[in-house]
């Protein structure tokens, strides 16, 4: 299930054989499943919010109006405006996504999530912010990002990961191989020294099962 919720509340199944209907010129679906945003000269207002929802066992890629590419993992959703404003590029995420942000020094890119936000200019990183997970993980591959939460602000450099404890707001930074956290984009699972609970949650999201252990 991959659904696009339009600003007026209309829900479109973009995995259907018919694809997106003609009255919505801003979107197209390629043969590889890519949802492509294109400014056709009929740009909507910046407060017209679209939401892309990804169901169990799916992952999807969307290219935003500024050419930023976002891969959404299973059971995730992203909300974004029909066009970005003049001062910033702002979206919100629930779940997990890999971002490749198009550089634009005049418009910082901000991702809001339950528990904080991430601000960047142009970079590649993974953000995992599932509401039912104990921790929020931001893992940086290239560039730099600033993670903001109740615990303050943390500037990340490549090869590092910011971890936010949801219940306490405690923030910590550790070394991390970003390729491990990007593996799902290529259809692979990579687990290194991870607790069984974290492994099983990922398998549950992908296969639509519940595990008892």
Coordinates of C-alpha atoms in Angstrom, one line a residue:
X1 CA 0.0 0.0 0.0
X2 CA 1.3 3.4 -1.0
X3 CA -1.1 6.3 -0.7
X4 CA -0.9 10.0 -1.5
X5 CA -3.1 12.2 0.5
X6 CA -3.8 15.5 -1.2
X7 CA -4.4 18.9 0.5
X8 CA -8.2 18.5 0.1
X9 CA -8.2 15.1 1.8
X10 CA -8.5 13.0 -1.4
X11 CA -6.6 9.7 -1.1
X12 CA -4.9 8.2 -4.2
X13 CA -3.5 4.7 -4.4
X14 CA -0.4 5.4 -6.5
X15 CA 0.4 1.7 -6.9
X16 CA -2.7 1.1 -8.9
X17 CA -2.3 0.1 -12.5
X18 CA -3.8 3.3 -13.7
X19 CA -1.2 5.4 -11.8
X20 CA -2.1 9.0 -10.9
X21 CA -5.1 10.6 -12.5
X22 CA -4.7 13.3 -15.2
X23 CA -6.0 16.2 -13.0
X24 CA -2.9 16.1 -10.9
X25 CA -0.1 17.3 -13.2
X26 CA 2.5 17.7 -10.5
X27 CA 3.1 14.0 -10.2
X28 CA 4.1 11.0 -12.3
X29 CA 5.0 7.4 -11.5
X30 CA 7.9 5.8 -13.3
X31 CA 8.4 2.2 -14.1
X32 CA 10.8 1.9 -11.2
X33 CA 8.1 3.0 -8.8
X34 CA 9.6 6.5 -8.4
X35 CA 7.1 9.2 -7.5
X36 CA 8.3 12.3 -9.3
X37 CA 7.3 15.8 -8.4
X38 CA 7.6 18.4 -11.2
X39 CA 6.7 22.0 -11.1
X40 CA 4.5 22.5 -14.2
X41 CA 4.0 26.2 -13.7
X42 CA 0.9 25.7 -11.7
X43 CA 2.6 25.6 -8.3
X44 CA 0.3 25.3 -5.3
X45 CA 0.6 27.4 -2.2
X46 CA 3.3 26.5 0.2
X47 CA 0.6 25.7 2.8
X48 CA -0.9 23.0 0.6
X49 CA 0.4 19.9 2.4
X50 CA 0.7 16.5 0.7
X51 CA 1.3 13.3 2.7
X52 CA 2.8 10.1 1.2
X53 CA 2.1 7.0 3.3
X54 CA 4.0 3.7 2.9
X55 CA 2.4 0.5 4.1
X56 CA 3.9 -2.7 5.5
X57 CA 6.6 -4.4 3.4
X58 CA 7.2 -1.5 1.0
X59 CA 9.7 1.2 0.5
X60 CA 9.4 4.1 -1.9
X61 CA 11.3 7.0 -3.4
X62 CA 10.0 10.5 -3.9
X63 CA 11.8 13.5 -5.5
X64 CA 10.7 16.8 -4.0
X65 CA 10.3 20.1 -5.8
X66 CA 13.9 21.1 -4.9
X67 CA 15.3 17.9 -6.3
X68 CA 15.9 16.4 -2.9
X69 CA 15.5 12.6 -3.1
X70 CA 13.8 10.8 -0.2
X71 CA 13.5 7.0 0.2
X72 CA 10.8 6.0 2.7
X73 CA 10.9 2.7 4.6
X74 CA 8.0 0.5 5.5
X75 CA 5.3 2.0 7.7
X76 CA 6.6 5.5 7.2
X77 CA 5.0 8.7 6.0
X78 CA 6.3 12.1 5.0
X79 CA 4.3 15.4 4.7
X80 CA 5.6 18.2 2.5
X81 CA 4.2 21.4 0.8
X82 CA 3.1 21.8 -2.8
X83 CA 6.1 24.1 -3.1
X84 CA 8.7 25.3 -0.6
X85 CA 8.7 28.8 0.9
X86 CA 11.2 31.5 0.4
X87 CA 13.2 31.0 3.6
X88 CA 13.3 27.3 4.2
X89 CA 12.4 23.8 3.0
X90 CA 10.4 22.1 5.6
X91 CA 8.9 18.6 5.8
X92 CA 7.7 16.2 8.6
X93 CA 8.5 12.5 9.0
X94 CA 7.0 9.6 10.9
X95 CA 9.0 6.4 10.5
X96 CA 12.3 6.0 8.6
X97 CA 13.8 7.7 5.5
X98 CA 17.1 8.1 3.7
X99 CA 17.6 11.7 2.6
X100 CA 19.8 13.1 -0.2
X101 CA 19.2 16.8 0.2
X102 CA 19.8 19.1 -2.7
X103 CA 22.2 21.9 -1.7
X104 CA 20.7 25.4 -1.3
X105 CA 22.5 27.7 1.2
X106 CA 19.7 30.2 1.1
X107 CA 17.1 27.7 2.1
X108 CA 17.9 25.3 4.9
X109 CA 16.1 21.9 4.7
X110 CA 14.3 21.0 8.0
X111 CA 12.7 17.7 8.9
X112 CA 10.4 17.7 11.9
X113 CA 9.6 14.5 13.8
X114 CA 8.0 13.7 17.1
X115 CA 10.8 14.5 19.5
X116 CA 12.8 17.1 17.6
X117 CA 14.1 18.1 14.2
X118 CA 17.0 17.9 11.8
X119 CA 18.3 20.9 9.8
X120 CA 20.7 20.7 6.8
X121 CA 21.8 22.6 3.8
X122 CA 22.8 19.6 1.5
X123 CA 23.8 16.2 2.7
X124 CA 23.1 12.4 2.8
X125 CA 21.8 10.8 6.0
X126 CA 19.3 8.3 7.5
X127 CA 16.6 9.3 10.0
X128 CA 14.7 6.7 11.9
X129 CA 11.9 8.2 14.1
X130 CA 9.2 5.5 14.4
X131 CA 6.7 6.6 17.1
X132 CA 6.8 3.2 18.8
X133 CA 10.6 3.0 19.0
X134 CA 12.4 3.9 22.2
X135 CA 15.1 5.8 20.3
X136 CA 15.4 8.2 17.4
X137 CA 18.5 7.7 15.2
X138 CA 20.1 10.2 12.8
X139 CA 23.0 8.7 10.9
X140 CA 25.2 10.9 8.7
X141 CA 27.0 9.8 5.5
X142 CA 28.0 13.1 3.9
X143 CA 27.9 16.8 4.8
X144 CA 26.7 17.9 8.2
X145 CA 23.4 18.0 10.1
X146 CA 22.1 19.7 13.2
X147 CA 19.8 17.6 15.4
X148 CA 17.5 19.6 17.7
X149 CA 15.6 18.1 20.6
X150 CA 14.6 18.8 24.2
X151 CA 18.2 17.9 25.1
X152 CA 19.6 20.8 23.0
X153 CA 21.3 20.9 19.6
X154 CA 23.9 18.4 18.3
X155 CA 26.1 18.9 15.2
X156 CA 26.9 15.7 13.4
X157 CA 29.9 14.9 11.2
X158 CA 30.1 12.0 8.7
X159 CA 30.4 8.6 10.2
X160 CA 28.5 9.5 13.4
X161 CA 25.1 8.9 14.7
X162 CA 22.9 11.0 17.1
X163 CA 20.7 8.9 19.4
X164 CA 17.7 10.5 21.3
X165 CA 16.1 8.6 24.1
X166 CA 12.4 9.3 23.7
X167 CA 11.4 8.9 27.4
X168 CA 14.1 11.1 28.9
X169 CA 15.2 13.3 25.9
X170 CA 18.8 12.2 26.6
X171 CA 21.1 12.7 23.6
X172 CA 24.2 10.8 22.8
X173 CA 26.6 10.6 19.8
X174 CA 28.4 7.4 18.6
X175 CA 30.4 6.3 15.6
X176 CA 28.3 4.5 13.0
X177 CA 28.7 3.1 9.5
X178 CA 26.1 4.9 7.5
X179 CA 26.1 2.2 4.8
X180 CA 24.6 -0.2 7.4
X181 CA 21.7 2.2 8.0
X182 CA 21.2 2.7 4.3
X183 CA 21.1 -1.0 3.5
X184 CA 17.3 -1.1 3.5
X185 CA 17.3 1.2 0.5
X186 CA 19.0 -1.6 -1.5
X187 CA 16.6 -4.2 -0.1
X188 CA 19.0 -5.6 2.5
X189 CA 19.0 -6.1 6.3
X190 CA 22.2 -5.3 8.1
X191 CA 22.4 -5.9 11.9
X192 CA 25.6 -5.4 13.8
X193 CA 25.5 -5.8 17.6
X194 CA 21.8 -4.9 17.6
X195 CA 19.4 -6.1 20.3
X196 CA 16.9 -8.7 19.4
X197 CA 14.0 -6.3 20.1
X198 CA 15.2 -3.9 17.4
X199 CA 15.8 -6.7 14.9
X200 CA 12.3 -8.1 15.4
X201 CA 10.6 -4.7 15.1
X202 CA 12.2 -4.2 11.6
X203 CA 11.1 -7.7 10.5
X204 CA 7.6 -7.1 11.8
X205 CA 7.3 -3.9 9.8
X206 CA 8.5 -5.6 6.6
X207 CA 6.5 -8.8 6.8
X208 CA 3.4 -7.8 8.6
X209 CA 3.8 -10.3 11.5
X210 CA 4.0 -10.0 15.3
X211 CA 6.8 -11.8 17.1
X212 CA 6.9 -13.2 20.6
X213 CA 10.3 -14.1 22.1

